[in-house]
Amino acid sequence: MDISEIKGAYDCIVSLGSSCEPLAHLRRKGLRTFSSPLDRVVSLSLMDVNRLLSRRFAGYIELENMMPVKGNAVFVENERVMPVKSYFMKDFYYNVISVHDFPVLDGRSVCDPGSERGRRAGKRGQ
């Protein structure tokens, strides 16, 4: 793709969630006018993001599709990176990881891996 093919005026610029970095860049450039569902997630597959968009987010981040995965969270506020303890929760249906939306509260587990829901979600992630 050549830059001349996409150069022009746009009504809206939206982060599609490859990481939190697009959100920070949009904010820094004054282009972020609203929050979107993919601002603070990790999505490594454009095909899965396209599927999510074409289905208009049906079933997105539904608890039965989610399981905690390992990861270290950081949060960027006004261009400052601050460590935040939070669970990384993967939506196995759309293959995205929510990074900042499930805080660790008093050391309580976000879900019991031995529960039926935990076993179902774990099987989907294999």
mmCIF file of C-alpha atoms in Angstrom:
data_model
loop_
_atom_site.group_PDB
_atom_site.id
_atom_site.type_symbol
_atom_site.label_atom_id
_atom_site.label_comp_id
_atom_site.label_asym_id
_atom_site.label_seq_id
_atom_site.Cartn_x
_atom_site.Cartn_y
_atom_site.Cartn_z
ATOM 1 C CA MET A 1 0.000 0.000 0.000
ATOM 2 C CA ASP A 2 1.234 3.450 -0.859
ATOM 3 C CA ILE A 3 0.645 6.360 1.547
ATOM 4 C CA SER A 4 -0.972 8.342 -1.271
ATOM 5 C CA GLU A 5 -3.752 5.728 -1.376
ATOM 6 C CA ILE A 6 -4.870 6.520 2.165
ATOM 7 C CA LYS A 7 -3.848 10.165 2.462
ATOM 8 C CA GLY A 8 -6.808 12.454 3.057
ATOM 9 C CA ALA A 9 -9.241 13.857 5.610
ATOM 10 C CA TYR A 10 -10.933 11.534 8.099
ATOM 11 C CA ASP A 11 -13.849 12.041 10.484
ATOM 12 C CA CYS A 12 -12.538 9.548 13.023
ATOM 13 C CA ILE A 13 -9.374 7.633 13.926
ATOM 14 C CA VAL A 14 -9.830 4.513 16.059
ATOM 15 C CA SER A 15 -7.292 2.301 17.824
ATOM 16 C CA LEU A 16 -7.755 -1.353 16.839
ATOM 17 C CA GLY A 17 -5.976 -2.727 19.870
ATOM 18 C CA SER A 18 -2.651 -4.221 18.812
ATOM 19 C CA SER A 19 -1.565 -2.827 22.189
ATOM 20 C CA CYS A 20 -2.137 0.274 24.295
ATOM 21 C CA GLU A 21 0.418 2.234 22.277
ATOM 22 C CA PRO A 22 -1.987 3.460 19.555
ATOM 23 C CA LEU A 23 -4.169 4.929 22.330
ATOM 24 C CA ALA A 24 -1.195 6.828 23.777
ATOM 25 C CA HIS A 25 -0.165 8.161 20.355
ATOM 26 C CA LEU A 26 -3.722 9.270 19.512
ATOM 27 C CA ARG A 27 -3.972 11.032 22.875
ATOM 28 C CA ARG A 28 -0.584 12.728 22.484
ATOM 29 C CA LYS A 29 -1.521 14.021 19.008
ATOM 30 C CA GLY A 30 -4.935 15.252 20.203
ATOM 31 C CA LEU A 31 -6.770 12.757 17.966
ATOM 32 C CA ARG A 32 -8.500 10.712 20.681
ATOM 33 C CA THR A 33 -12.057 11.967 20.987
ATOM 34 C CA PHE A 34 -13.641 8.910 22.636
ATOM 35 C CA SER A 35 -12.825 5.574 24.226
ATOM 36 C CA SER A 36 -13.214 2.430 22.117
ATOM 37 C CA PRO A 37 -13.557 -1.229 23.168
ATOM 38 C CA LEU A 38 -10.125 -2.100 21.746
ATOM 39 C CA ASP A 39 -8.124 0.763 23.305
ATOM 40 C CA ARG A 40 -6.555 -1.278 26.091
ATOM 41 C CA VAL A 41 -6.309 -4.779 24.728
ATOM 42 C CA VAL A 42 -3.645 -6.800 22.989
ATOM 43 C CA SER A 43 -4.755 -8.230 19.672
ATOM 44 C CA LEU A 44 -2.145 -10.067 17.682
ATOM 45 C CA SER A 45 -4.362 -11.219 14.826
ATOM 46 C CA LEU A 46 -5.893 -8.795 12.342
ATOM 47 C CA MET A 47 -8.125 -11.638 11.129
ATOM 48 C CA ASP A 48 -9.610 -11.960 14.655
ATOM 49 C CA VAL A 49 -10.089 -8.175 14.914
ATOM 50 C CA ASN A 50 -11.869 -8.188 11.541
ATOM 51 C CA ARG A 51 -14.106 -11.040 12.746
ATOM 52 C CA LEU A 52 -14.881 -9.090 15.936
ATOM 53 C CA LEU A 53 -15.793 -5.973 13.943
ATOM 54 C CA SER A 54 -17.877 -7.856 11.356
ATOM 55 C CA ARG A 55 -19.866 -9.490 14.171
ATOM 56 C CA ARG A 56 -20.330 -6.066 15.797
ATOM 57 C CA PHE A 57 -18.722 -7.239 19.052
ATOM 58 C CA ALA A 58 -21.314 -9.991 19.650
ATOM 59 C CA GLY A 59 -20.049 -12.098 22.558
ATOM 60 C CA TYR A 60 -17.020 -9.860 23.146
ATOM 61 C CA ILE A 61 -15.497 -10.187 26.624
ATOM 62 C CA GLU A 62 -18.237 -12.526 27.829
ATOM 63 C CA LEU A 63 -17.106 -14.186 31.031
ATOM 64 C CA GLU A 64 -17.574 -17.753 29.770
ATOM 65 C CA ASN A 65 -15.036 -17.048 26.985
ATOM 66 C CA MET A 66 -12.382 -15.613 29.296
ATOM 67 C CA MET A 67 -9.513 -16.957 31.362
ATOM 68 C CA PRO A 68 -6.565 -15.318 33.091
ATOM 69 C CA VAL A 69 -3.207 -15.589 31.327
ATOM 70 C CA LYS A 70 0.259 -14.608 32.526
ATOM 71 C CA GLY A 71 1.398 -11.053 31.997
ATOM 72 C CA ASN A 72 2.632 -7.849 33.608
ATOM 73 C CA ALA A 73 0.443 -4.781 33.346
ATOM 74 C CA VAL A 74 1.560 -1.185 33.021
ATOM 75 C CA PHE A 75 -0.626 1.867 32.615
ATOM 76 C CA VAL A 76 0.211 5.063 30.734
ATOM 77 C CA GLU A 77 -1.290 8.279 32.116
ATOM 78 C CA ASN A 78 -0.219 11.643 30.713
ATOM 79 C CA GLU A 79 2.788 10.015 29.068
ATOM 80 C CA ARG A 80 3.979 8.484 32.376
ATOM 81 C CA VAL A 81 4.215 4.706 32.687
ATOM 82 C CA MET A 82 3.018 3.462 36.074
ATOM 83 C CA PRO A 83 2.948 -0.177 37.228
ATOM 84 C CA VAL A 84 -0.552 -1.453 37.892
ATOM 85 C CA LYS A 85 -1.371 -4.863 39.236
ATOM 86 C CA SER A 86 -4.108 -6.351 37.121
ATOM 87 C CA TYR A 87 -5.047 -9.675 35.643
ATOM 88 C CA PHE A 88 -4.468 -10.281 31.979
ATOM 89 C CA MET A 89 -7.732 -11.830 30.819
ATOM 90 C CA LYS A 90 -7.870 -13.514 27.421
ATOM 91 C CA ASP A 91 -11.050 -13.693 25.398
ATOM 92 C CA PHE A 92 -10.425 -17.023 23.670
ATOM 93 C CA TYR A 93 -13.312 -16.513 21.258
ATOM 94 C CA TYR A 94 -11.817 -13.399 19.658
ATOM 95 C CA ASN A 95 -8.186 -13.997 20.691
ATOM 96 C CA VAL A 96 -7.691 -10.661 22.481
ATOM 97 C CA ILE A 97 -6.178 -10.000 25.901
ATOM 98 C CA SER A 98 -7.661 -7.389 28.213
ATOM 99 C CA VAL A 99 -4.750 -5.818 30.058
ATOM 100 C CA HIS A 100 -6.050 -3.097 32.401
ATOM 101 C CA ASP A 101 -9.685 -3.970 33.121
ATOM 102 C CA PHE A 102 -9.424 -6.644 35.836
ATOM 103 C CA PRO A 103 -7.526 -5.293 38.865
ATOM 104 C CA VAL A 104 -6.086 -7.599 41.508
ATOM 105 C CA LEU A 105 -8.175 -7.018 44.652
ATOM 106 C CA ASP A 106 -6.715 -8.132 47.981
ATOM 107 C CA GLY A 107 -5.030 -11.128 46.352
ATOM 108 C CA ARG A 108 -8.363 -12.740 45.418
ATOM 109 C CA SER A 109 -8.375 -14.959 42.354
ATOM 110 C CA VAL A 110 -10.305 -13.715 39.341
ATOM 111 C CA CYS A 111 -11.597 -17.231 38.708
ATOM 112 C CA ASP A 112 -11.100 -20.669 40.123
ATOM 113 C CA PRO A 113 -9.181 -22.770 37.556
ATOM 114 C CA GLY A 114 -10.916 -25.844 38.955
ATOM 115 C CA SER A 115 -14.388 -24.520 38.187
ATOM 116 C CA GLU A 116 -16.406 -25.738 35.210
ATOM 117 C CA ARG A 117 -16.095 -22.318 33.551
ATOM 118 C CA GLY A 118 -12.349 -22.368 34.114
ATOM 119 C CA ARG A 119 -11.986 -25.834 32.568
ATOM 120 C CA ARG A 120 -14.102 -24.854 29.501
ATOM 121 C CA ALA A 121 -12.127 -21.658 28.904
ATOM 122 C CA GLY A 122 -8.837 -23.485 29.399
ATOM 123 C CA LYS A 123 -9.779 -26.066 26.753
ATOM 124 C CA ARG A 124 -10.620 -23.309 24.260
ATOM 125 C CA GLY A 125 -7.187 -21.793 24.774
ATOM 126 C CA GLN A 126 -5.302 -24.979 23.927
#
